[in-house]
mmCIF file of C-alpha atoms in Angstrom:
data_model
loop_
_atom_site.group_PDB
_atom_site.id
_atom_site.type_symbol
_atom_site.label_atom_id
_atom_site.label_comp_id
_atom_site.label_asym_id
_atom_site.label_seq_id
_atom_site.Cartn_x
_atom_site.Cartn_y
_atom_site.Cartn_z
ATOM 1 C CA MET A 6 -30.004 -7.947 53.805
ATOM 2 C CA LYS A 7 -27.331 -7.082 51.235
ATOM 3 C CA ARG A 8 -25.100 -9.835 52.621
ATOM 4 C CA ALA A 9 -27.879 -12.377 52.294
ATOM 5 C CA LEU A 10 -28.502 -11.323 48.699
ATOM 6 C CA ILE A 11 -24.822 -11.472 47.808
ATOM 7 C CA ALA A 12 -24.446 -14.877 49.472
ATOM 8 C CA ALA A 13 -27.505 -16.262 47.660
ATOM 9 C CA ILE A 14 -26.324 -15.024 44.278
ATOM 10 C CA GLY A 15 -22.870 -16.407 44.987
ATOM 11 C CA ALA A 16 -24.339 -19.786 45.864
ATOM 12 C CA VAL A 17 -26.286 -20.009 42.581
ATOM 13 C CA ILE A 18 -23.329 -18.921 40.515
ATOM 14 C CA ALA A 19 -21.097 -21.387 42.343
ATOM 15 C CA THR A 20 -23.641 -24.143 41.776
ATOM 16 C CA SER A 21 -23.917 -23.324 38.080
ATOM 17 C CA VAL A 22 -20.160 -23.372 37.435
ATOM 18 C CA THR A 23 -19.301 -26.580 39.325
ATOM 19 C CA SER A 24 -19.510 -29.902 37.586
ATOM 20 C CA ALA A 25 -22.827 -31.695 37.729
ATOM 21 C CA GLU A 26 -21.245 -34.465 39.852
ATOM 22 C CA ASP A 27 -20.391 -31.891 42.555
ATOM 23 C CA LEU A 28 -24.058 -30.945 43.009
ATOM 24 C CA GLY A 29 -25.103 -34.318 44.317
ATOM 25 C CA PRO A 30 -28.455 -35.725 43.335
ATOM 26 C CA ILE A 31 -30.823 -33.192 41.830
ATOM 27 C CA LYS A 32 -34.543 -33.575 42.402
ATOM 28 C CA THR A 33 -37.519 -31.963 40.746
ATOM 29 C CA TYR A 34 -39.114 -29.377 43.045
ATOM 30 C CA GLU A 35 -42.825 -28.542 42.776
ATOM 31 C CA LEU A 36 -43.263 -24.767 43.123
ATOM 32 C CA SER A 37 -46.270 -23.578 45.071
ATOM 33 C CA ASP A 38 -48.664 -21.026 43.574
ATOM 34 C CA SER A 39 -47.146 -18.318 45.791
ATOM 35 C CA GLU A 40 -43.614 -19.272 44.670
ATOM 36 C CA ILE A 41 -44.704 -19.109 41.020
ATOM 37 C CA SER A 42 -46.124 -15.615 41.673
ATOM 38 C CA ILE A 43 -42.788 -14.592 43.232
ATOM 39 C CA VAL A 44 -40.910 -15.905 40.178
ATOM 40 C CA GLU A 45 -43.225 -14.159 37.720
ATOM 41 C CA GLN A 46 -42.974 -10.834 39.620
ATOM 42 C CA GLY A 47 -39.178 -11.116 39.753
ATOM 43 C CA VAL A 48 -38.970 -11.606 35.992
ATOM 44 C CA ARG A 49 -41.484 -8.802 35.336
ATOM 45 C CA ASP A 50 -39.242 -6.471 37.320
ATOM 46 C CA THR A 51 -36.572 -6.927 34.607
ATOM 47 C CA LEU A 52 -38.861 -6.214 31.615
ATOM 48 C CA LYS A 53 -39.621 -3.016 29.676
ATOM 49 C CA ASP A 54 -43.333 -3.844 29.587
ATOM 50 C CA PRO A 55 -43.957 -6.016 32.664
ATOM 51 C CA ASP A 56 -47.750 -6.131 32.201
ATOM 52 C CA SER A 57 -47.312 -7.859 28.818
ATOM 53 C CA ALA A 58 -45.387 -10.840 30.244
ATOM 54 C CA ARG A 59 -46.647 -14.300 29.361
ATOM 55 C CA PHE A 60 -45.007 -17.220 31.186
ATOM 56 C CA ASP A 61 -44.592 -20.838 30.165
ATOM 57 C CA ASN A 62 -42.944 -24.019 31.392
ATOM 58 C CA ILE A 63 -41.690 -22.796 34.808
ATOM 59 C CA GLN A 64 -39.737 -25.621 36.411
ATOM 60 C CA ALA A 65 -37.565 -25.994 39.490
ATOM 61 C CA THR A 66 -34.996 -28.370 40.873
ATOM 62 C CA VAL A 67 -33.166 -28.587 44.164
ATOM 63 C CA SER A 68 -29.777 -30.177 44.738
ATOM 64 C CA GLU A 69 -28.772 -32.362 47.652
ATOM 65 C CA LYS A 70 -26.764 -29.359 48.913
ATOM 66 C CA GLY A 71 -29.902 -27.205 48.948
ATOM 67 C CA GLY A 72 -29.334 -25.079 45.846
ATOM 68 C CA MET A 73 -32.576 -24.357 44.019
ATOM 69 C CA THR A 74 -32.694 -23.531 40.299
ATOM 70 C CA ILE A 75 -35.800 -22.158 38.598
ATOM 71 C CA CYS A 76 -36.093 -21.928 34.823
ATOM 72 C CA GLY A 77 -38.833 -21.141 32.356
ATOM 73 C CA PHE A 78 -39.848 -18.945 29.458
ATOM 74 C CA VAL A 79 -41.221 -15.450 29.213
ATOM 75 C CA ASN A 80 -42.647 -13.687 26.208
ATOM 76 C CA ALA A 81 -43.087 -9.929 26.548
ATOM 77 C CA LYS A 82 -43.361 -6.834 24.468
ATOM 78 C CA ASN A 83 -40.232 -4.911 23.540
ATOM 79 C CA GLY A 84 -39.813 -1.133 23.246
ATOM 80 C CA PHE A 85 -41.566 -1.167 19.860
ATOM 81 C CA GLY A 86 -44.682 -2.837 21.251
ATOM 82 C CA GLY A 87 -44.181 -6.248 19.633
ATOM 83 C CA TYR A 88 -43.759 -9.548 21.372
ATOM 84 C CA THR A 89 -40.180 -10.832 21.226
ATOM 85 C CA GLY A 90 -40.929 -14.570 21.408
ATOM 86 C CA LYS A 91 -40.221 -16.941 24.216
ATOM 87 C CA SER A 92 -36.982 -16.189 26.040
ATOM 88 C CA PRO A 93 -35.629 -18.586 28.645
ATOM 89 C CA PHE A 94 -34.879 -17.287 32.140
ATOM 90 C CA MET A 95 -33.046 -18.752 35.099
ATOM 91 C CA GLY A 96 -32.744 -17.743 38.739
ATOM 92 C CA MET A 97 -33.590 -18.576 42.329
ATOM 93 C CA ILE A 98 -35.894 -17.531 45.141
ATOM 94 C CA LEU A 99 -34.160 -15.679 47.936
ATOM 95 C CA LYS A 100 -36.008 -16.290 51.193
ATOM 96 C CA LEU A 101 -35.671 -13.367 53.586
ATOM 97 C CA PRO A 102 -37.005 -13.191 57.152
ATOM 98 C CA THR A 103 -40.001 -11.069 56.178
ATOM 99 C CA SER A 104 -40.411 -11.808 52.447
ATOM 100 C CA SER A 105 -39.145 -13.749 49.453
ATOM 101 C CA LYS A 106 -37.854 -12.455 46.129
ATOM 102 C CA PHE A 107 -36.928 -14.072 42.830
ATOM 103 C CA ILE A 108 -33.442 -13.193 41.699
ATOM 104 C CA SER A 109 -33.215 -13.451 37.904
ATOM 105 C CA LEU A 110 -29.661 -14.486 37.045
ATOM 106 C CA SER A 111 -30.102 -14.893 33.318
ATOM 107 C CA LEU A 112 -32.604 -13.920 30.664
ATOM 108 C CA GLY A 113 -31.987 -15.263 27.170
ATOM 109 C CA ALA A 114 -32.680 -12.066 25.275
ATOM 110 C CA SER A 115 -29.835 -12.693 22.786
ATOM 111 C CA ASP A 116 -28.640 -15.889 21.117
ATOM 112 C CA GLU A 117 -25.606 -16.009 23.421
ATOM 113 C CA ALA A 118 -27.679 -15.390 26.557
ATOM 114 C CA GLU A 119 -30.210 -17.998 25.493
ATOM 115 C CA PHE A 120 -27.454 -20.572 24.984
ATOM 116 C CA VAL A 121 -25.947 -19.869 28.436
ATOM 117 C CA THR A 122 -29.351 -19.865 30.136
ATOM 118 C CA ARG A 123 -30.354 -23.182 28.594
ATOM 119 C CA ARG A 124 -26.974 -24.703 29.448
ATOM 120 C CA VAL A 125 -27.112 -23.699 33.113
ATOM 121 C CA CYS A 126 -30.706 -24.904 33.412
ATOM 122 C CA GLU A 127 -29.787 -28.253 31.841
ATOM 123 C CA LYS A 128 -26.729 -28.594 34.093
ATOM 124 C CA ASN A 129 -29.080 -28.133 37.055
ATOM 125 C CA GLY A 130 -31.544 -30.787 35.903
ATOM 126 C CA ILE A 131 -34.008 -28.686 33.881
ATOM 127 C CA LYS A 132 -34.325 -29.456 30.170
ATOM 128 C CA LEU A 133 -36.174 -26.610 28.458
ATOM 129 C CA PRO A 134 -37.954 -27.565 25.212
#
């Protein structure tokens, strides 16, 4: 299972650092309700107050080579109990033999992280507002 996780993370990172031409055609991918639930739970797992999470604009693309990118926004409470504002996130769904899990590769909690997250999403065909 660790090898599958490492391979999946490596594939997403490799996809995000190659040039857009190397990805082949990128198509919009319609996430199912269960996939959206997996994404939301995966992002919640990274938050201080997971129950406060509010999600918006979750989008996905898939490249000709099979790499899937999922991006969206989350707004959640910080350690002081206040909402932080919409932060972009990016990751992928890792499909295992018995379950699936969202691997969050970036959460734009700082200006620098937001810039990188938006850039990787855009490079993979997802333009966040």
